[in-house]
Tab-separated table of C-alpha atoms in Angstrom:
chain	number	residue	atom	x	y	z
A	41	MET	CA	2.177	5.644	-13.701
A	42	SER	CA	2.184	7.263	-17.134
A	43	ILE	CA	-0.846	8.337	-19.131
A	44	ILE	CA	-0.252	5.549	-21.640
A	45	ARG	CA	-0.077	2.916	-18.946
A	46	ARG	CA	-3.199	4.209	-17.183
A	47	VAL	CA	-5.353	4.187	-20.339
A	48	ARG	CA	-4.035	0.803	-21.342
A	49	ASP	CA	-4.732	-0.805	-17.968
A	50	ILE	CA	-8.313	0.394	-18.037
A	51	THR	CA	-8.753	-1.098	-21.489
A	52	VAL	CA	-7.273	-4.439	-20.479
A	53	ALA	CA	-9.335	-4.526	-17.304
A	54	THR	CA	-12.483	-3.895	-19.319
A	55	LEU	CA	-11.531	-6.645	-21.738
A	56	ASN	CA	-10.866	-9.154	-18.959
A	57	GLU	CA	-14.096	-8.275	-17.179
A	58	ARG	CA	-16.287	-8.632	-20.245
A	59	LEU	CA	-14.565	-11.392	-22.173
A	60	GLU	CA	-15.852	-14.245	-20.036
A	61	LYS	CA	-19.441	-13.005	-20.362
A	62	ALA	CA	-19.355	-12.041	-24.021
A	63	GLU	CA	-21.578	-13.941	-26.410
A	64	ASP	CA	-19.253	-12.921	-29.240
A	65	PRO	CA	-15.698	-12.707	-27.844
A	66	VAL	CA	-14.281	-12.049	-31.321
A	67	ARG	CA	-16.175	-8.756	-31.619
A	68	LEU	CA	-15.016	-7.702	-28.159
A	69	ILE	CA	-11.408	-8.560	-28.969
A	70	ASP	CA	-11.676	-6.580	-32.215
A	71	GLN	CA	-12.741	-3.529	-30.203
A	72	PHE	CA	-9.748	-3.991	-27.926
A	73	LEU	CA	-7.356	-4.381	-30.887
A	74	TRP	CA	-8.696	-1.202	-32.492
A	75	SER	CA	-8.242	0.731	-29.241
A	76	THR	CA	-4.723	-0.639	-28.735
A	77	ARG	CA	-3.750	0.218	-32.299
A	78	GLU	CA	-4.871	3.793	-31.746
A	79	GLU	CA	-2.751	3.938	-28.589
A	80	ILE	CA	0.255	2.646	-30.512
A	81	ILE	CA	-0.188	5.310	-33.201
A	82	GLN	CA	-0.459	8.117	-30.623
A	83	SER	CA	2.458	6.742	-28.614
A	84	GLU	CA	4.662	6.578	-31.698
A	85	LYS	CA	3.849	10.206	-32.452
A	86	LEU	CA	4.663	11.213	-28.870
A	87	TYR	CA	7.890	9.205	-29.037
A	88	ARG	CA	9.044	11.054	-32.158
A	89	GLN	CA	8.260	14.411	-30.549
A	90	TYR	CA	10.139	13.479	-27.380
A	91	ALA	CA	13.136	12.242	-29.364
A	92	GLU	CA	13.313	15.513	-31.330
A	93	HIS	CA	12.969	17.506	-28.120
A	94	SER	CA	15.776	15.522	-26.477
A	95	LEU	CA	18.042	16.181	-29.442
A	96	HIS	CA	17.320	19.906	-29.193
A	97	LEU	CA	18.114	19.919	-25.458
A	98	LYS	CA	21.371	18.072	-26.054
A	99	THR	CA	22.374	20.618	-28.690
A	100	GLN	CA	21.664	23.510	-26.288
A	101	TRP	CA	23.630	21.776	-23.536
A	102	LEU	CA	26.698	21.153	-25.717
A	103	GLN	CA	26.624	24.685	-27.124
A	104	ALA	CA	26.578	26.098	-23.596
A	105	GLU	CA	29.523	23.856	-22.662
A	106	GLN	CA	31.473	25.078	-25.674
A	107	LEU	CA	30.710	28.702	-24.838
A	108	LYS	CA	31.818	28.148	-21.238
A	109	ASP	CA	35.192	26.778	-22.386
A	110	LYS	CA	35.575	29.569	-24.925
A	111	ARG	CA	34.947	32.302	-22.353
A	112	GLU	CA	37.455	30.725	-19.968
A	113	GLN	CA	40.105	30.768	-22.672
A	114	GLN	CA	39.247	34.395	-23.467
A	115	ALA	CA	39.594	35.304	-19.782
A	116	MET	CA	43.060	33.744	-19.706
A	117	THR	CA	44.035	35.591	-22.873
A	118	ALA	CA	42.818	38.882	-21.372
A	119	LEU	CA	44.818	38.307	-18.170
A	120	ARG	CA	47.974	37.573	-20.161
A	121	ALA	CA	47.438	40.889	-21.939
A	122	GLY	CA	46.903	42.692	-18.633
A	123	GLU	CA	43.230	43.362	-19.387
A	124	GLU	CA	41.757	42.350	-16.025
A	125	HIS	CA	38.462	44.121	-16.704
A	126	LEU	CA	37.928	42.104	-19.891
A	127	ALA	CA	38.870	38.940	-18.001
A	128	ARG	CA	36.134	39.631	-15.447
A	129	ILE	CA	33.555	40.121	-18.192
A	130	ALA	CA	34.589	36.858	-19.854
A	131	LEU	CA	34.383	35.001	-16.543
A	132	GLN	CA	30.916	36.390	-15.862
A	133	GLU	CA	29.755	35.115	-19.231
A	134	LYS	CA	31.472	31.806	-18.487
A	135	GLN	CA	29.449	31.459	-15.283
A	136	SER	CA	26.237	32.220	-17.158
A	137	ALA	CA	27.069	29.646	-19.826
A	138	GLU	CA	27.956	27.082	-17.165
A	139	GLU	CA	24.597	27.611	-15.467
A	140	ARG	CA	22.776	27.155	-18.790
A	141	ALA	CA	24.801	24.040	-19.519
A	142	THR	CA	23.796	22.532	-16.189
A	143	GLN	CA	20.137	23.386	-16.717
A	144	TYR	CA	20.013	21.968	-20.232
A	145	GLN	CA	21.921	18.863	-19.159
A	146	GLU	CA	19.337	18.161	-16.471
A	147	LEU	CA	16.484	18.686	-18.927
A	148	TYR	CA	18.188	16.463	-21.474
A	149	GLU	CA	18.692	13.646	-18.964
A	150	GLN	CA	15.046	13.855	-17.873
A	151	SER	CA	13.858	13.849	-21.466
A	152	SER	CA	16.132	10.919	-22.337
A	153	GLN	CA	14.639	8.929	-19.477
A	154	SER	CA	11.162	9.664	-20.785
A	155	VAL	CA	12.216	8.500	-24.249
A	156	LEU	CA	13.437	5.207	-22.786
A	157	GLU	CA	10.174	4.812	-20.897
A	158	LEU	CA	8.196	5.411	-24.078
A	159	GLU	CA	10.316	2.838	-25.906
A	160	ASP	CA	9.500	0.245	-23.254
A	161	GLN	CA	5.807	1.068	-23.324
A	162	LEU	CA	5.667	0.942	-27.110
A	163	ARG	CA	7.414	-2.419	-27.093
A	164	GLU	CA	4.912	-3.718	-24.571
A	165	LEU	CA	1.912	-2.316	-26.450
A	166	ARG	CA	3.048	-3.960	-29.679
A	167	SER	CA	3.707	-7.232	-27.906
A	168	GLU	CA	0.262	-7.232	-26.321
A	169	TYR	CA	-1.402	-6.295	-29.585
A	170	GLN	CA	0.220	-9.276	-31.296
A	171	SER	CA	-0.615	-11.600	-28.406
A	172	VAL	CA	-4.287	-10.606	-28.346
A	173	TYR	CA	-4.440	-10.718	-32.145
A	174	ASP	CA	-3.237	-14.330	-32.035
A	175	LYS	CA	-5.932	-15.076	-29.468
A	176	ARG	CA	-8.455	-13.385	-31.714
A	177	GLU	CA	-7.597	-15.718	-34.592
A	178	TYR	CA	-7.973	-18.706	-32.303
A	179	TYR	CA	-11.325	-17.535	-30.932
A	180	ALA	CA	-12.563	-16.743	-34.462
A	181	ALA	CA	-11.749	-20.264	-35.604
A	182	ARG	CA	-13.495	-21.822	-32.632
A	183	MET	CA	-16.558	-19.599	-32.953
A	184	GLU	CA	-16.810	-20.499	-36.631
A	185	SER	CA	-16.628	-24.179	-35.706
A	186	LEU	CA	-19.372	-23.619	-33.153
A	187	ARG	CA	-21.593	-21.794	-35.655
A	188	LEU	CA	-21.123	-24.523	-38.244
A	189	GLN	CA	-21.923	-27.174	-35.661
A	190	GLN	CA	-25.077	-25.324	-34.683
A	191	ARG	CA	-26.144	-25.036	-38.310
A	192	MET	CA	-25.572	-28.732	-38.826
A	193	ASN	CA	-27.568	-29.580	-35.701
A	194	ALA	CA	-30.426	-27.319	-36.810
A	195	ARG	CA	-30.456	-28.759	-40.328
A	196	TYR	CA	-30.359	-32.409	-39.385
A	197	GLY	CA	-32.059	-32.198	-36.001
A	198	GLY	CA	-29.290	-34.042	-34.271
A	199	GLN	CA	-29.914	-37.251	-36.225
A	200	GLY	CA	-27.385	-39.947	-35.509
A	201	GLN	CA	-26.133	-38.126	-32.407
A	202	GLU	CA	-27.219	-38.487	-28.835
A	203	PRO	CA	-28.386	-35.202	-27.240
A	204	THR	CA	-26.226	-35.852	-24.187
A	205	SER	CA	-23.109	-36.242	-26.317
A	206	MET	CA	-23.888	-33.095	-28.305
A	207	PHE	CA	-24.245	-30.911	-25.213
A	208	ARG	CA	-21.149	-32.451	-23.660
A	209	ARG	CA	-19.095	-31.352	-26.637
A	210	LEU	CA	-20.627	-27.885	-26.504
A	211	GLU	CA	-19.861	-27.664	-22.795
A	212	ASP	CA	-16.250	-28.629	-23.519
A	213	ARG	CA	-15.972	-25.791	-26.032
A	214	ILE	CA	-17.381	-23.255	-23.623
A	215	ASN	CA	-15.083	-24.483	-20.837
A	216	ASP	CA	-12.096	-24.093	-23.142
A	217	MET	CA	-13.121	-20.535	-23.993
A	218	GLU	CA	-13.476	-19.693	-20.313
A	219	LEU	CA	-10.019	-21.105	-19.559
A	220	GLU	CA	-8.503	-18.991	-22.317
A	221	ALA	CA	-10.188	-15.853	-20.969
A	222	LYS	CA	-9.016	-16.615	-17.415
A	223	SER	CA	-5.446	-17.135	-18.638
A	224	LEU	CA	-5.478	-13.727	-20.329
A	225	ARG	CA	-6.794	-12.108	-17.147
A	226	ASP	CA	-4.113	-13.775	-15.015
A	227	LEU	CA	-1.382	-12.625	-17.385
A	228	ARG	CA	-2.578	-9.020	-17.138
A	229	ARG	CA	-2.701	-9.201	-13.333
A	230	MET	CA	0.877	-10.504	-13.238
A	231	GLY	CA	1.993	-7.621	-15.474
A	232	SER	CA	0.337	-5.055	-13.198
A	233	GLU	CA	2.028	-6.545	-10.103
A	234	LEU	CA	5.430	-6.453	-11.782
A	235	LEU	CA	4.916	-2.817	-12.778
A	236	SER	CA	3.890	-1.958	-9.224
A	237	GLU	CA	7.046	-3.569	-7.831
A	238	ALA	CA	9.170	-1.726	-10.366
A	239	GLY	CA	7.529	1.576	-9.390
A	240	GLN	CA	8.287	0.965	-5.704
A	241	LYS	CA	11.930	0.273	-6.516
A	242	VAL	CA	12.209	3.485	-8.514
A	243	GLN	CA	10.592	5.456	-5.681
A	244	SER	CA	13.035	3.922	-3.187
A	245	VAL	CA	15.988	5.011	-5.336
A	246	VAL	CA	14.584	8.537	-5.608
A	247	GLU	CA	14.121	8.837	-1.835
A	248	ARG	CA	17.621	7.543	-1.170
A	249	GLU	CA	19.174	10.011	-3.592
A	250	LEU	CA	17.113	12.816	-2.080
A	251	GLU	CA	18.482	12.035	1.383
A	252	GLN	CA	22.022	11.988	-0.006
A	253	LEU	CA	21.531	15.434	-1.526
A	254	LYS	CA	20.152	16.760	1.762
A	255	ARG	CA	23.196	15.465	3.678
A	256	LYS	CA	25.490	17.011	1.071
A	257	LEU	CA	23.765	20.372	1.400
A	258	GLU	CA	23.926	20.192	5.204
A	259	LYS	CA	27.700	19.708	4.992
A	260	GLU	CA	27.839	22.847	2.870
A	261	GLY	CA	26.007	24.806	5.577
A	262	TRP	CA	22.545	24.711	4.003
A	263	SER	CA	19.434	23.901	5.955
A	264	SER	CA	15.779	23.466	4.920
A	265	SER	CA	14.741	26.373	7.181
A	266	SER	CA	17.061	28.843	5.382
């Protein structure tokens, strides 16, 4: 679980826990939106840094590959000229360049995977921000209706309206607000379960590939005790 995901889950959990009990859900949602917006800004900055870093790693990898090919050609040229000593030097540098190419390629692939992960998380953060913002507008409208109704009741003392009917309508509003809050909580729980399943799948793939590498090394005469 990434840092972004961990912070975001805590925020959502806090929102779900407090929303049903909040006297002013709009204010609570505004706090959540502000926090999420800050996360989006920081995540976008991290994404740009990761993308630049990945580009740098790719450049280093390709340069090492080019140097490896160049040194191999130089070694062949030296052998054709009968300069075996120079050929050895060129081949040594080729091996060094090949090792660097492999190292930078691995770093580049890891960094690229992190960039993809950040893209997914940013997409999800933006989607959730918009979803909660839409809910905020809905709650704001309903709270304003409730405040206006309360002002009207206070001003006219409920004239022309049975008390039982008035409280029944108020109860309906509160029930609707509770249903909306429960729906948001259920959606978050479903998202967490899906992420957990995805994490288990990724871990399974990693373990399987690890075992394959171990078997490959054993065939080459390597053992973990060596």
